[in-house]
Amino acid sequence: WWQKYIGSQATPDPVPHVEIPQHPYMAPNGVSNMHNDGYMTDTYEYSGPLGINPQVISTNYGFAECATVTFDKFGRVVTVCTSLAGPRLLLLDPDTLDELASYDLPPRPWYWIFDEIGIFEDPSGGAYFYIDDNYNVVVTTHDYRILVIEVPPLGNPCLGFQVVEEYDLSSGVIPQPWPNRDKIGPAIPDWGGDYYWYTTRYGLVGLVDRITGQIDSIELPGEQIQNSPAVAEDGFYVISDYAMYRFHADDEGNIEMDWRTEYDRGTRKKPGMLTQGSGTTPNIFGDLVAIADNADPKMNVIFLRRDTGEEVCSIPVFGDGESCTENALIGVQIDDDTYSVIVENNYGYENFLTTAAGK
């Protein structure tokens, strides 16, 4: 506080890029989900904080992770914080971070501690959710449901969150021997608004009719799906621990696979990875989709054609024997011929204990 300020005030310097389409059944790009938009570009239009000595406030929910942070139409913070006790849906004041309302989502079954997929490797049950075009929360749960939850109105948060729709997905999972169980990934609306797409950890791709609740599904035998999918006008993009896929729904609401492209999943589950496979969400822009693999000695960033899944190019990144990522790529298309992504390296980061106490 005593140091003299040297330099000039920061000014915005945005990166130019082509327009990212707005999903018609999701809240505006930038406030709707963990990865900004339906294309999962992680590319935001908002400026970062500028100025001298900005004021910072924070809040603490203890041993919990609030992975997805979104905003309602009044600018209030909507998030799900997951702890050992279970996930909680929260509404927070954007200026003070005071808790305005909360809703306890279904917890994991009591025997979760015996499951072969540990709690730090399992983002199901609310870590991913999205805000729809009506500014309702759409979240999948540990008890195999999609819940559509209305956010409390402005000026009367005491009314609390209200479940306005729910869909039973229990028939659309892959049975596992006790104490293991399948886990529901995020639900995402198709571009026409007729269906919810979803995935499960043990390799099921599901499609739910929003009117009838009927489910169609395709199983990817022997594969796991851990990362969030993406959705666009031409279909549903899914990455498993073996391959990249695109699916679409036919006129009868049945799932059709458009293409499957295998990638190099490497020889091991590297420290910092949740599976032996890609740690990225598919990143759609222009006529390409970008992912990262899990290859040795170096991980590659791979660009595929959206229409065929054909590989366009592959670029190795980071050092030999110490490269992996469990974060989505940040993608920018500058013009029709120029594509760029930012990729980070979290080799060795297995959980919060990895860097605790100054390590």
CSV table of C-alpha atoms in Angstrom, one decimal, residues 12 24-25 29 44 68 82 185 195 239 249 281 311:
chain,number,residue,atom,x,y,z
A,12,PRO,CA,-8.8,-3.0,-22.6
A,24,PRO,CA,-31.2,-20.2,-28.7
A,25,TYR,CA,-32.1,-22.3,-25.6
A,29,ASN,CA,-22.9,-16.3,-24.0
A,44,TYR,CA,-15.4,-14.2,-23.2
A,68,THR,CA,-19.3,-23.5,-12.4
A,82,THR,CA,-19.8,-29.5,-4.0
A,185,GLY,CA,-22.5,-35.9,-16.9
A,195,TYR,CA,-34.2,-32.6,-26.5
A,239,ILE,CA,-14.9,-37.0,-26.3
A,249,ALA,CA,-30.9,-36.8,-33.5
A,281,THR,CA,-14.0,-30.4,-23.6
A,311,GLU,CA,-7.6,-34.7,-38.6
